[in-house]
Amino acid sequence: GIETASYGKDIEGIDLGRLLKLVDAIAGDCKIRLGSLDPSLFKEKFVNEIKDLASLAPHFHISLQSGSSKVLALMRRKYNADMAREAMKRLRDAIPNVMFTTDIIVGFPGETEEDFEKTLELCEKAKFDSAFTFIYSVRKGTPAEKYEDQIPEDVKHERFGRLVDVINRSAAEKNAAMKGKVCLVLVEGKSKNG
């Protein structure tokens, strides 16, 4: 989860990179996939520790939420858009055929058209394999509930459509590049639709 980077802060002599190396050394055929990761985790030291691990799946779910550093600050995230860009660049440089998925919220209070354009631009350049996209909705008891600049529903929906178009184009390109390839896959269960 999002706090994965905190692993080992309360254990002397171990951190997430060391843990992954220890797991990688266990005999057997397994894959480790890291999900919902804070972009600040991917510092150069950590990427160098994990880049050659045989058990590490080359897939990272980066918890982006927005491509606007201003909106990320309003969301009280501990990272900014540049940190996300740098994290993905480090991973792309270090791990062949790395894949990225993400989460993005559209229409967070205070998001301007310029902020949204920054999200679209980051997504276009990142070429995500897929994304979980959401339209912001007010949640009782959260600080954002009281923010002044709530975005009108029609604007949120229009932006959402534009974002989904960008993500779908990127995913289609990635999928097309896999045509004709044979891959080892892990089946987690039966499909809901058969």
N, CA and C atoms as an extended XYZ file, in Angstrom:
582
Properties=species:S:1:pos:R:3:atomname:S:1:resname:S:1:resid:I:1 pbc="F F F"
N         0.805       -1.191        0.000 N   GLY     1
C         0.000        0.000        0.000 CA  GLY     1
C         0.848        1.255        0.000 C   GLY     1
N         0.199        2.388        0.132 N   ILE     2
C         0.858        3.680        0.010 CA  ILE     2
C         1.958        3.879        1.042 C   ILE     2
N         1.891        3.208        2.174 N   GLU     3
C         2.922        3.357        3.202 CA  GLU     3
C         4.007        2.282        3.111 C   GLU     3
N         4.064        1.545        2.015 N   THR     4
C         5.064        0.494        1.829 CA  THR     4
C         6.473        1.010        2.055 C   THR     4
N         6.749        2.223        1.650 N   ALA     5
C         8.091        2.793        1.787 CA  ALA     5
C         8.516        2.924        3.242 C   ALA     5
N         7.570        2.901        4.166 N   SER     6
C         7.888        3.016        5.586 CA  SER     6
C         8.370        1.705        6.193 C   SER     6
N         8.287        0.615        5.417 N   TYR     7
C         8.664       -0.683        5.973 CA  TYR     7
C        10.076       -0.628        6.558 C   TYR     7
N        10.216       -1.113        7.787 N   GLY     8
C        11.513       -1.236        8.426 CA  GLY     8
C        11.973       -0.020        9.191 C   GLY     8
N        11.230        1.067        9.148 N   LYS     9
C        11.662        2.263        9.881 CA  LYS     9
C        11.722        2.007       11.382 C   LYS     9
N        10.993        0.989       11.833 N   ASP    10
C        11.013        0.643       13.254 CA  ASP    10
C        11.826       -0.630       13.530 C   ASP    10
N        12.563       -1.116       12.521 N   ILE    11
C        13.371       -2.332       12.656 CA  ILE    11
C        14.804       -1.994       12.266 C   ILE    11
N        15.706       -2.150       13.179 N   GLU    12
C        17.098       -1.811       12.892 CA  GLU    12
C        17.689       -2.748       11.844 C   GLU    12
N        18.375       -2.178       10.871 N   GLY    13
C        19.107       -2.966        9.878 CA  GLY    13
C        18.297       -3.478        8.711 C   GLY    13
N        17.037       -3.052        8.587 N   ILE    14
C        16.241       -3.529        7.450 CA  ILE    14
C        15.355       -2.403        6.927 C   ILE    14
N        15.178       -2.403        5.625 N   ASP    15
C        14.247       -1.502        4.976 CA  ASP    15
C        13.605       -2.292        3.844 C   ASP    15
N        12.772       -1.655        3.052 N   LEU    16
C        12.047       -2.377        2.010 CA  LEU    16
C        12.993       -3.002        0.986 C   LEU    16
N        14.025       -2.279        0.587 N   GLY    17
C        14.987       -2.821       -0.376 CA  GLY    17
C        15.657       -4.084        0.147 C   GLY    17
N        16.083       -4.064        1.383 N   ARG    18
C        16.726       -5.247        2.002 CA  ARG    18
C        15.727       -6.399        2.098 C   ARG    18
N        14.492       -6.122        2.499 N   LEU    19
C        13.462       -7.165        2.582 CA  LEU    19
C        13.254       -7.825        1.221 C   LEU    19
N        13.153       -7.020        0.161 N   LEU    20
C        12.933       -7.577       -1.177 CA  LEU    20
C        14.107       -8.452       -1.613 C   LEU    20
N        15.335       -8.057       -1.255 N   LYS    21
C        16.507       -8.883       -1.561 CA  LYS    21
C        16.440      -10.216       -0.831 C   LYS    21
N        16.019      -10.201        0.437 N   LEU    22
C        15.901      -11.440        1.218 CA  LEU    22
C        14.842      -12.371        0.617 C   LEU    22
N        13.722      -11.802        0.216 N   VAL    23
C        12.659      -12.610       -0.402 CA  VAL    23
C        13.140      -13.164       -1.738 C   VAL    23
N        13.857      -12.356       -2.495 N   ASP    24
C        14.366      -12.782       -3.796 CA  ASP    24
C        15.306      -13.984       -3.655 C   ASP    24
N        16.000      -14.087       -2.541 N   ALA    25
C        16.964      -15.175       -2.317 CA  ALA    25
C        16.292      -16.499       -1.953 C   ALA    25
N        14.993      -16.486       -1.662 N   ILE    26
C        14.278      -17.716       -1.318 CA  ILE    26
C        14.097      -18.555       -2.578 C   ILE    26
N        14.437      -19.841       -2.483 N   ALA    27
C        14.311      -20.727       -3.634 CA  ALA    27
C        12.843      -20.866       -4.035 C   ALA    27
N        12.615      -21.024       -5.327 N   GLY    28
C        11.259      -21.212       -5.818 CA  GLY    28
C        10.928      -20.218       -6.902 C   GLY    28
N         9.793      -20.447       -7.527 N   ASP    29
C         9.359      -19.605       -8.629 CA  ASP    29
C         8.229      -18.709       -8.139 C   ASP    29
N         8.563      -17.478       -7.832 N   CYS    30
C         7.530      -16.555       -7.357 CA  CYS    30
C         7.780      -15.175       -7.946 C   CYS    30
N         6.768      -14.336       -7.878 N   LYS    31
C         6.886      -12.946       -8.321 CA  LYS    31
C         6.360      -12.044       -7.218 C   LYS    31
N         7.047      -10.946       -7.032 N   ILE    32
C         6.641       -9.921       -6.079 CA  ILE    32
C         6.189       -8.722       -6.901 C   ILE    32
N         5.018       -8.200       -6.567 N   ARG    33
C         4.547       -6.989       -7.243 CA  ARG    33
C         4.241       -5.951       -6.174 C   ARG    33
N         4.777       -4.775       -6.366 N   LEU    34
C         4.564       -3.681       -5.422 CA  LEU    34
C         3.438       -2.796       -5.932 C   LEU    34
N         2.509       -2.437       -5.057 N   GLY    35
C         1.367       -1.654       -5.508 CA  GLY    35
C         1.112       -0.419       -4.674 C   GLY    35
N         0.391        0.526       -5.254 N   SER    36
C        -0.005        1.786       -4.610 CA  SER    36
C         1.169        2.468       -3.938 C   SER    36
N         2.174        2.775       -4.725 N   LEU    37
C         3.422        3.289       -4.183 CA  LEU    37
C         3.531        4.802       -4.268 C   LEU    37
N         4.013        5.382       -3.194 N   ASP    38
C         4.321        6.799       -3.143 CA  ASP    38
C         5.543        7.027       -4.026 C   ASP    38
N         5.496        7.959       -4.969 N   PRO    39
C         6.639        8.184       -5.855 CA  PRO    39
C         7.954        8.488       -5.130 C   PRO    39
N         7.873        9.012       -3.913 N   SER    40
C         9.098        9.345       -3.184 CA  SER    40
C         9.904        8.110       -2.792 C   SER    40
N         9.318        6.921       -2.876 N   LEU    41
C        10.030        5.679       -2.571 CA  LEU    41
C        11.187        5.435       -3.538 C   LEU    41
N        11.032        5.855       -4.785 N   PHE    42
C        11.948        5.446       -5.850 CA  PHE    42
C        13.183        6.334       -5.972 C   PHE    42
N        13.876        6.441       -4.871 N   LYS    43
C        15.159        7.145       -4.884 CA  LYS    43
C        16.188        6.243       -5.577 C   LYS    43
N        17.287        6.827       -6.013 N   GLU    44
C        18.299        6.088       -6.772 CA  GLU    44
C        18.788        4.838       -6.027 C   GLU    44
N        19.043        4.950       -4.740 N   LYS    45
C        19.527        3.812       -3.934 CA  LYS    45
C        18.538        2.646       -3.985 C   LYS    45
N        17.252        2.933       -3.791 N   PHE    46
C        16.239        1.885       -3.785 CA  PHE    46
C        16.122        1.230       -5.156 C   PHE    46
N        16.084        2.022       -6.210 N   VAL    47
C        15.975        1.468       -7.567 CA  VAL    47
C        17.176        0.573       -7.864 C   VAL    47
N        18.369        0.989       -7.461 N   ASN    48
C        19.561        0.151       -7.669 CA  ASN    48
C        19.480       -1.160       -6.889 C   ASN    48
N        18.852       -1.138       -5.716 N   GLU    49
C        18.701       -2.357       -4.914 CA  GLU    49
C        17.753       -3.359       -5.569 C   GLU    49
N        16.732       -2.871       -6.233 N   ILE    50
C        15.691       -3.779       -6.734 CA  ILE    50
C        15.799       -4.120       -8.210 C   ILE    50
N        16.557       -3.380       -8.975 N   LYS    51
C        16.512       -3.495      -10.440 CA  LYS    51
C        16.873       -4.876      -10.973 C   LYS    51
N        17.697       -5.640      -10.280 N   ASP    52
C        18.120       -6.944      -10.787 CA  ASP    52
C        17.459       -8.121      -10.079 C   ASP    52
N        16.457       -7.876       -9.253 N   LEU    53
C        15.804       -8.964       -8.523 CA  LEU    53
C        14.964       -9.802       -9.479 C   LEU    53
N        15.265      -11.091       -9.548 N   ALA    54
C        14.558      -12.001      -10.465 CA  ALA    54
C        13.085      -12.144      -10.100 C   ALA    54
N        12.764      -12.030       -8.817 N   SER    55
C        11.388      -12.247       -8.380 CA  SER    55
C        10.509      -11.008       -8.499 C   SER    55
N        11.088       -9.868       -8.812 N   LEU    56
C        10.313       -8.633       -8.865 CA  LEU    56
C         9.618       -8.488      -10.214 C   LEU    56
N         8.301       -8.436      -10.183 N   ALA    57
C         7.544       -8.186      -11.413 CA  ALA    57
C         7.841       -6.764      -11.875 C   ALA    57
N         8.063       -6.557      -13.171 N   PRO    58
C         8.397       -5.211      -13.662 CA  PRO    58
C         7.158       -4.332      -13.825 C   PRO    58
N         6.324       -4.325      -12.800 N   HIS    59
C         5.088       -3.547      -12.809 CA  HIS    59
C         5.003       -2.750      -11.515 C   HIS    59
N         4.755       -1.463      -11.638 N   PHE    60
C         4.649       -0.605      -10.472 CA  PHE    60
C         3.388        0.234      -10.569 C   PHE    60
N         2.612        0.198       -9.497 N   HIS    61
C         1.405        1.021       -9.431 CA  HIS    61
C         1.767        2.279       -8.647 C   HIS    61
N         1.931        3.376       -9.385 N   ILE    62
C         2.337        4.654       -8.793 CA  ILE    62
C         1.085        5.419       -8.383 C   ILE    62
N         1.022        5.808       -7.134 N   SER    63
C        -0.138        6.541       -6.633 CA  SER    63
C        -0.018        8.010       -7.035 C   SER    63
N        -0.410        8.325       -8.249 N   LEU    64
C        -0.229        9.669       -8.793 CA  LEU    64
C        -1.290       10.646       -8.274 C   LEU    64
N        -2.547       10.358       -8.489 N   GLN    65
C        -3.706       11.173       -8.123 CA  GLN    65
C        -3.896       12.416       -8.993 C   GLN    65
N        -2.814       13.138       -9.309 N   SER    66
C        -2.908       14.339      -10.140 CA  SER    66
C        -1.536       14.633      -10.720 C   SER    66
N        -1.509       15.292      -11.866 N   GLY    67
C        -0.254       15.726      -12.460 CA  GLY    67
C         0.093       17.155      -12.085 C   GLY    67
N        -0.700       17.750      -11.213 N   SER    68
C        -0.480       19.115      -10.755 CA  SER    68
C         0.059       19.097       -9.329 C   SER    68
N         1.237       19.658       -9.140 N   SER    69
C         1.817       19.720       -7.789 CA  SER    69
C         0.947       20.541       -6.848 C   SER    69
N         0.266       21.560       -7.393 N   LYS    70
C        -0.625       22.372       -6.559 CA  LYS    70
C        -1.780       21.522       -6.027 C   LYS    70
N        -2.385       20.720       -6.902 N   VAL    71
C        -3.497       19.864       -6.477 CA  VAL    71
C        -3.001       18.798       -5.505 C   VAL    71
N        -1.831       18.234       -5.755 N   LEU    72
C        -1.272       17.239       -4.830 CA  LEU    72
C        -1.070       17.841       -3.444 C   LEU    72
N        -0.640       19.096       -3.380 N   ALA    73
C        -0.480       19.770       -2.090 CA  ALA    73
C        -1.843       19.951       -1.417 C   ALA    73
N        -2.874       20.321       -2.209 N   LEU    74
C        -4.227       20.444       -1.647 CA  LEU    74
C        -4.714       19.095       -1.101 C   LEU    74
N        -4.303       18.010       -1.750 N   MET    75
C        -4.663       16.663       -1.307 CA  MET    75
C        -3.831       16.203       -0.103 C   MET    75
N        -2.866       17.027        0.260 N   ARG    76
C        -1.954       16.735        1.370 CA  ARG    76
C        -1.062       15.527        1.096 C   ARG    76
N        -0.682       15.380       -0.165 N   ARG    77
C         0.262       14.328       -0.542 CA  ARG    77
C         1.670       14.748       -0.164 C   ARG    77
N         2.510       13.774        0.099 N   LYS    78
C         3.892       14.042        0.515 CA  LYS    78
C         4.826       14.142       -0.687 C   LYS    78
N         4.299       14.100       -1.885 N   TYR    79
C         5.107       14.136       -3.104 CA  TYR    79
C         4.506       15.149       -4.065 C   TYR    79
N         5.266       15.441       -5.125 N   ASN    80
C         4.759       16.349       -6.152 CA  ASN    80
C         4.885       15.679       -7.523 C   ASN    80
N         4.424       16.349       -8.546 N   ALA    81
C         4.405       15.774       -9.896 CA  ALA    81
C         5.816       15.490      -10.410 C   ALA    81
N         6.770       16.360      -10.100 N   ASP    82
C         8.146       16.122      -10.546 CA  ASP    82
C         8.718       14.845       -9.927 C   ASP    82
N         8.381       14.588       -8.673 N   MET    83
C         8.861       13.367       -8.026 CA  MET    83
C         8.311       12.133       -8.748 C   MET    83
N         7.064       12.192       -9.196 N   ALA    84
C         6.471       11.065       -9.926 CA  ALA    84
C         7.179       10.874      -11.267 C   ALA    84
N         7.432       11.973      -11.981 N   ARG    85
C         8.151       11.885      -13.255 CA  ARG    85
C         9.544       11.272      -13.058 C   ARG    85
N        10.255       11.752      -12.035 N   GLU    86
C        11.603       11.256      -11.753 CA  GLU    86
C        11.580        9.778      -11.381 C   GLU    86
N        10.601        9.367      -10.591 N   ALA    87
C        10.494        7.963      -10.187 CA  ALA    87
C        10.318        7.070      -11.413 C   ALA    87
N         9.407        7.455      -12.310 N   MET    88
C         9.172        6.635      -13.502 CA  MET    88
C        10.386        6.629      -14.420 C   MET    88
N        11.089        7.751      -14.533 N   LYS    89
C        12.301        7.793      -15.362 CA  LYS    89
C        13.372        6.872      -14.785 C   LYS    89
N        13.594        6.940      -13.472 N   ARG    90
C        14.587        6.068      -12.844 CA  ARG    90
C        14.267        4.594      -13.105 C   ARG    90
N        13.006        4.239      -12.937 N   LEU    91
C        12.605        2.844      -13.138 CA  LEU    91
C        12.733        2.441      -14.606 C   LEU    91
N        12.346        3.323      -15.524 N   ARG    92
C        12.474        3.007      -16.958 CA  ARG    92
C        13.937        2.833      -17.353 C   ARG    92
N        14.808        3.659      -16.803 N   ASP    93
C        16.228        3.564      -17.116 CA  ASP    93
C        16.847        2.285      -16.556 C   ASP    93
N        16.317        1.782      -15.448 N   ALA    94
C        16.925        0.652      -14.746 CA  ALA    94
C        16.326       -0.714      -15.076 C   ALA    94
N        15.036       -0.743      -15.445 N   ILE    95
C        14.335       -2.025      -15.605 CA  ILE    95
C        13.733       -2.112      -16.999 C   ILE    95
N        14.234       -3.040      -17.816 N   PRO    96
C        13.676       -3.185      -19.175 CA  PRO    96
C        12.192       -3.562      -19.127 C   PRO    96
N        11.433       -3.021      -20.044 N   ASN    97
C        10.011       -3.352      -20.202 CA  ASN    97
C         9.169       -3.090      -18.953 C   ASN    97
N         9.576       -2.120      -18.152 N   VAL    98
C         8.812       -1.798      -16.954 CA  VAL    98
C         7.433       -1.277      -17.345 C   VAL    98
N         6.443       -1.583      -16.516 N   MET    99
C         5.064       -1.167      -16.760 CA  MET    99
C         4.573       -0.331      -15.591 C   MET    99
N         3.713        0.639      -15.896 N   PHE   100
C         3.162        1.506      -14.863 CA  PHE   100
C         1.643        1.568      -14.965 C   PHE   100
N         1.015        1.492      -13.805 N   THR   101
C        -0.402        1.799      -13.679 CA  THR   101
C        -0.508        2.881      -12.608 C   THR   101
N        -1.676        3.481      -12.493 N   THR   102
C        -1.818        4.591      -11.554 CA  THR   102
C        -3.267        4.786      -11.141 C   THR   102
N        -3.458        5.705      -10.204 N   ASP   103
C        -4.774        6.184       -9.789 CA  ASP   103
C        -4.808        7.683      -10.056 C   ASP   103
N        -5.922        8.173      -10.585 N   ILE   104
C        -6.057        9.612      -10.828 CA  ILE   104
C        -7.463       10.054      -10.426 C   ILE   104
N        -7.518       11.164       -9.708 N   ILE   105
C        -8.790       11.775       -9.309 CA  ILE   105
C        -8.966       13.056      -10.122 C   ILE   105
N       -10.106       13.195      -10.758 N   VAL   106
C       -10.423       14.383      -11.551 CA  VAL   106
C       -11.418       15.245      -10.775 C   VAL   106
N       -11.193       16.553      -10.797 N   GLY   107
C       -12.166       17.472      -10.216 CA  GLY   107
C       -12.017       17.709       -8.729 C   GLY   107
N       -10.805       17.483       -8.191 N   PHE   108
C       -10.588       17.792       -6.777 CA  PHE   108
C       -10.792       19.293       -6.584 C   PHE   108
N       -11.354       19.715       -5.455 N   PRO   109
C       -11.597       21.143       -5.241 CA  PRO   109
C       -10.339       21.976       -5.470 C   PRO   109
N       -10.496       23.039       -6.246 N   GLY   110
C        -9.375       23.919       -6.546 CA  GLY   110
C        -8.644       23.573       -7.827 C   GLY   110
N        -8.973       22.432       -8.451 N   GLU   111
C        -8.320       22.042       -9.700 CA  GLU   111
C        -8.777       22.971      -10.827 C   GLU   111
N        -7.842       23.724      -11.392 N   THR   112
C        -8.156       24.608      -12.520 CA  THR   112
C        -7.988       23.821      -13.815 C   THR   112
N        -8.391       24.432      -14.911 N   GLU   113
C        -8.176       23.808      -16.220 CA  GLU   113
C        -6.679       23.613      -16.447 C   GLU   113
N        -5.870       24.580      -16.028 N   GLU   114
C        -4.410       24.463      -16.169 CA  GLU   114
C        -3.877       23.276      -15.362 C   GLU   114
N        -4.388       23.090      -14.154 N   ASP   115
C        -3.978       21.939      -13.340 CA  ASP   115
C        -4.347       20.636      -14.040 C   ASP   115
N        -5.555       20.591      -14.578 N   PHE   116
C        -5.999       19.381      -15.266 CA  PHE   116
C        -5.154       19.112      -16.504 C   PHE   116
N        -4.803       20.160      -17.231 N   GLU   117
C        -3.940       19.998      -18.418 CA  GLU   117
C        -2.587       19.398      -18.016 C   GLU   117
N        -2.076       19.764      -16.845 N   LYS   118
C        -0.826       19.177      -16.354 CA  LYS   118
C        -0.991       17.679      -16.115 C   LYS   118
N        -2.141       17.278      -15.623 N   THR   119
C        -2.417       15.845      -15.427 CA  THR   119
C        -2.446       15.130      -16.769 C   THR   119
N        -3.153       15.701      -17.744 N   LEU   120
C        -3.209       15.095      -19.079 CA  LEU   120
C        -1.812       14.975      -19.683 C   LEU   120
N        -1.026       16.031      -19.568 N   GLU   121
C         0.328       16.035      -20.128 CA  GLU   121
C         1.196       14.953      -19.482 C   GLU   121
N         1.129       14.855      -18.153 N   LEU   122
C         1.918       13.827      -17.464 CA  LEU   122
C         1.478       12.436      -17.922 C   LEU   122
N         0.180       12.215      -18.036 N   CYS   123
C        -0.328       10.908      -18.459 CA  CYS   123
C         0.088       10.574      -19.893 C   CYS   123
N         0.048       11.559      -20.770 N   GLU   124
C         0.467       11.332      -22.156 CA  GLU   124
C         1.936       10.934      -22.226 C   GLU   124
N         2.776       11.589      -21.443 N   LYS   125
C         4.206       11.291      -21.455 CA  LYS   125
C         4.528        9.988      -20.715 C   LYS   125
N         3.801        9.693      -19.651 N   ALA   126
C         4.064        8.492      -18.849 CA  ALA   126
C         3.670        7.215      -19.582 C   ALA   126
N         2.689        7.316      -20.490 N   LYS   127
C         2.211        6.144      -21.234 CA  LYS   127
C         1.837        5.005      -20.278 C   LYS   127
N         0.897        5.287      -19.378 N   PHE   128
C         0.459        4.276      -18.422 CA  PHE   128
C        -0.159        3.081      -19.140 C   PHE   128
N         0.081        1.898      -18.587 N   ASP   129
C        -0.516        0.686      -19.138 CA  ASP   129
C        -2.007        0.644      -18.840 C   ASP   129
N        -2.391        1.219      -17.721 N   SER   130
C        -3.799        1.417      -17.387 CA  SER   130
C        -3.862        2.354      -16.193 C   SER   130
N        -5.061        2.795      -15.869 N   ALA   131
C        -5.234        3.695      -14.729 CA  ALA   131
C        -6.611        3.490      -14.132 C   ALA   131
N        -6.669        3.609      -12.833 N   PHE   132
C        -7.936        3.646      -12.123 CA  PHE   132
C        -8.278        5.127      -12.014 C   PHE   132
N        -9.326        5.540      -12.722 N   THR   133
C        -9.683        6.947      -12.787 CA  THR   133
C       -10.978        7.185      -12.015 C   THR   133
N       -11.012        8.291      -11.292 N   PHE   134
C       -12.146        8.588      -10.429 CA  PHE   134
C       -12.543       10.042      -10.576 C   PHE   134
N       -13.836       10.300      -10.413 N   ILE   135
C       -14.343       11.665      -10.331 CA  ILE   135
C       -14.463       11.982       -8.843 C   ILE   135
N       -13.869       13.102       -8.433 N   TYR   136
C       -13.920       13.488       -7.023 CA  TYR   136
C       -15.365       13.671       -6.582 C   TYR   136
N       -15.658       13.128       -5.410 N   SER   137
C       -16.957       13.376       -4.784 CA  SER   137
C       -16.705       13.746       -3.320 C   SER   137
N       -17.523       14.618       -2.816 N   VAL   138
C       -17.371       15.110       -1.447 CA  VAL   138
C       -17.564       13.956       -0.467 C   VAL   138
N       -16.641       13.869        0.475 N   ARG   139
C       -16.760       12.885        1.555 CA  ARG   139
C       -16.921       13.645        2.863 C   ARG   139
N       -17.972       13.347        3.582 N   LYS   140
C       -18.254       14.014        4.858 CA  LYS   140
C       -17.086       13.823        5.816 C   LYS   140
N       -16.746       14.904        6.495 N   GLY   141
C       -15.710       14.838        7.518 CA  GLY   141
C       -14.290       15.012        7.019 C   GLY   141
N       -14.103       15.179        5.708 N   THR   142
C       -12.751       15.383        5.174 CA  THR   142
C       -12.482       16.875        5.039 C   THR   142
N       -11.202       17.275        5.106 N   PRO   143
C       -10.895       18.698        4.917 CA  PRO   143
C       -11.403       19.234        3.580 C   PRO   143
N       -11.323       18.416        2.515 N   ALA   144
C       -11.731       18.876        1.180 CA  ALA   144
C       -13.219       19.204        1.104 C   ALA   144
N       -14.007       18.666        1.998 N   GLU   145
C       -15.436       18.960        2.025 CA  GLU   145
C       -15.679       20.465        2.212 C   GLU   145
N       -14.778       21.109        2.949 N   LYS   146
C       -14.946       22.521        3.268 CA  LYS   146
C       -14.206       23.450        2.302 C   LYS   146
N       -13.479       22.890        1.331 N   TYR   147
C       -12.755       23.736        0.381 CA  TYR   147
C       -13.750       24.562       -0.425 C   TYR   147
N       -13.397       25.808       -0.668 N   GLU   148
C       -14.263       26.763       -1.363 CA  GLU   148
C       -14.487       26.405       -2.833 C   GLU   148
N       -13.417       26.042       -3.522 N   ASP   149
C       -13.465       25.906       -4.977 CA  ASP   149
C       -13.912       24.515       -5.433 C   ASP   149
N       -15.137       24.136       -5.087 N   GLN   150
C       -15.688       22.856       -5.547 CA  GLN   150
C       -15.921       22.965       -7.061 C   GLN   150
N       -15.617       21.895       -7.771 N   ILE   151
C       -15.715       21.889       -9.230 CA  ILE   151
C       -17.127       21.440       -9.638 C   ILE   151
N       -17.771       22.153      -10.565 N   PRO   152
C       -19.111       21.746      -11.018 CA  PRO   152
C       -19.085       20.335      -11.633 C   PRO   152
N       -20.156       19.612      -11.444 N   GLU   153
C       -20.249       18.221      -11.919 CA  GLU   153
C       -20.014       18.103      -13.419 C   GLU   153
N       -20.587       19.024      -14.204 N   ASP   154
C       -20.416       18.920      -15.656 CA  ASP   154
C       -18.948       19.093      -16.052 C   ASP   154
N       -18.220       19.948      -15.357 N   VAL   155
C       -16.792       20.142      -15.639 CA  VAL   155
C       -16.018       18.884      -15.266 C   VAL   155
N       -16.335       18.311      -14.109 N   LYS   156
C       -15.649       17.073      -13.684 CA  LYS   156
C       -15.863       15.969      -14.711 C   LYS   156
N       -17.079       15.804      -15.183 N   HIS   157
C       -17.387       14.733      -16.138 CA  HIS   157
C       -16.700       14.973      -17.487 C   HIS   157
N       -16.665       16.222      -17.925 N   GLU   158
C       -16.004       16.537      -19.193 CA  GLU   158
C       -14.503       16.245      -19.092 C   GLU   158
N       -13.875       16.640      -17.992 N   ARG   159
C       -12.449       16.365      -17.781 CA  ARG   159
C       -12.195       14.863      -17.686 C   ARG   159
N       -13.075       14.178      -17.002 N   PHE   160
C       -12.938       12.732      -16.848 CA  PHE   160
C       -12.912       12.046      -18.222 C   PHE   160
N       -13.793       12.453      -19.106 N   GLY   161
C       -13.832       11.878      -20.449 CA  GLY   161
C       -12.531       12.103      -21.204 C   GLY   161
N       -11.978       13.291      -21.086 N   ARG   162
C       -10.704       13.592      -21.752 CA  ARG   162
C        -9.576       12.743      -21.170 C   ARG   162
N        -9.564       12.573      -19.861 N   LEU   163
C        -8.535       11.758      -19.219 CA  LEU   163
C        -8.643       10.304      -19.664 C   LEU   163
N        -9.837        9.762      -19.654 N   VAL   164
C       -10.038        8.373      -20.065 CA  VAL   164
C        -9.578        8.162      -21.508 C   VAL   164
N        -9.811        9.130      -22.385 N   ASP   165
C        -9.338        9.028      -23.768 CA  ASP   165
C        -7.817        8.894      -23.820 C   ASP   165
N        -7.110        9.708      -23.044 N   VAL   166
C        -5.640        9.654      -23.023 CA  VAL   166
C        -5.168        8.297      -22.503 C   VAL   166
N        -5.752        7.844      -21.414 N   ILE   167
C        -5.354        6.553      -20.820 CA  ILE   167
C        -5.666        5.410      -21.784 C   ILE   167
N        -6.828        5.430      -22.411 N   ASN   168
C        -7.205        4.354      -23.345 CA  ASN   168
C        -6.268        4.296      -24.553 C   ASN   168
N        -5.875        5.459      -25.069 N   ARG   169
C        -4.924        5.466      -26.196 CA  ARG   169
C        -3.593        4.841      -25.799 C   ARG   169
N        -3.109        5.225      -24.640 N   SER   170
C        -1.839        4.694      -24.145 CA  SER   170
C        -1.935        3.181      -23.928 C   SER   170
N        -2.989        2.735      -23.293 N   ALA   171
C        -3.172        1.298      -23.038 CA  ALA   171
C        -3.283        0.521      -24.344 C   ALA   171
N        -3.973        1.086      -25.330 N   ALA   172
C        -4.107        0.408      -26.624 CA  ALA   172
C        -2.751        0.254      -27.300 C   ALA   172
N        -1.904        1.289      -27.220 N   GLU   173
C        -0.548        1.199      -27.780 CA  GLU   173
C         0.250        0.106      -27.087 C   GLU   173
N         0.175        0.064      -25.771 N   LYS   174
C         0.907       -0.944      -24.997 CA  LYS   174
C         0.409       -2.349      -25.344 C   LYS   174
N        -0.899       -2.502      -25.430 N   ASN   175
C        -1.469       -3.815      -25.756 CA  ASN   175
C        -1.082       -4.250      -27.164 C   ASN   175
N        -1.103       -3.328      -28.109 N   ALA   176
C        -0.746       -3.651      -29.497 CA  ALA   176
C         0.700       -4.134      -29.585 C   ALA   176
N         1.572       -3.553      -28.767 N   ALA   177
C         2.987       -3.950      -28.773 CA  ALA   177
C         3.177       -5.383      -28.267 C   ALA   177
N         2.203       -5.918      -27.553 N   MET   178
C         2.296       -7.281      -27.014 CA  MET   178
C         1.755       -8.331      -27.990 C   MET   178
N         1.126       -7.878      -29.071 N   LYS   179
C         0.519       -8.805      -30.028 CA  LYS   179
C         1.568       -9.787      -30.555 C   LYS   179
N         1.223      -11.067      -30.496 N   GLY   180
C         2.107      -12.108      -30.998 CA  GLY   180
C         3.132      -12.605      -29.998 C   GLY   180
N         3.216      -12.005      -28.831 N   LYS   181
C         4.182      -12.432      -27.821 CA  LYS   181
C         3.559      -13.480      -26.912 C   LYS   181
N         4.386      -14.372      -26.422 N   VAL   182
C         3.951      -15.391      -25.468 CA  VAL   182
C         4.520      -15.005      -24.109 C   VAL   182
N         3.657      -14.943      -23.102 N   CYS   183
C         4.069      -14.488      -21.775 CA  CYS   183
C         3.603      -15.468      -20.706 C   CYS   183
N         4.369      -15.547      -19.641 N   LEU   184
C         3.964      -16.296      -18.464 CA  LEU   184
C         3.015      -15.411      -17.670 C   LEU   184
N         1.867      -15.946      -17.293 N   VAL   185
C         0.887      -15.147      -16.547 CA  VAL   185
C         0.472      -15.876      -15.276 C   VAL   185
N        -0.025      -15.132      -14.331 N   LEU   186
C        -0.556      -15.688      -13.098 CA  LEU   186
C        -2.071      -15.505      -13.133 C   LEU   186
N        -2.797      -16.606      -13.016 N   VAL   187
C        -4.248      -16.538      -12.985 CA  VAL   187
C        -4.663      -16.478      -11.521 C   VAL   187
N        -5.353      -15.413      -11.156 N   GLU   188
C        -5.754      -15.218       -9.762 CA  GLU   188
C        -7.121      -15.809       -9.444 C   GLU   188
N        -7.886      -16.129      -10.465 N   GLY   189
C        -9.217      -16.681      -10.225 CA  GLY   189
C       -10.060      -16.588      -11.483 C   GLY   189
N       -11.279      -17.067      -11.370 N   LYS   190
C       -12.187      -17.020      -12.520 CA  LYS   190
C       -12.644      -15.603      -12.775 C   LYS   190
N       -12.859      -15.296      -14.032 N   SER   191
C       -13.372      -14.000      -14.434 CA  SER   191
C       -14.822      -13.857      -13.971 C   SER   191
N       -15.197      -12.658      -13.579 N   LYS   192
C       -16.574      -12.410      -13.150 CA  LYS   192
C       -17.568      -12.616      -14.282 C   LYS   192
N       -17.096      -12.426      -15.524 N   ASN   193
C       -18.016      -12.556      -16.655 CA  ASN   193
C       -17.804      -13.849      -17.439 C   ASN   193
N       -17.094      -14.802      -16.818 N   GLY   194
C       -16.919      -16.124      -17.443 CA  GLY   194
C       -15.776      -16.192      -18.406 C   GLY   194
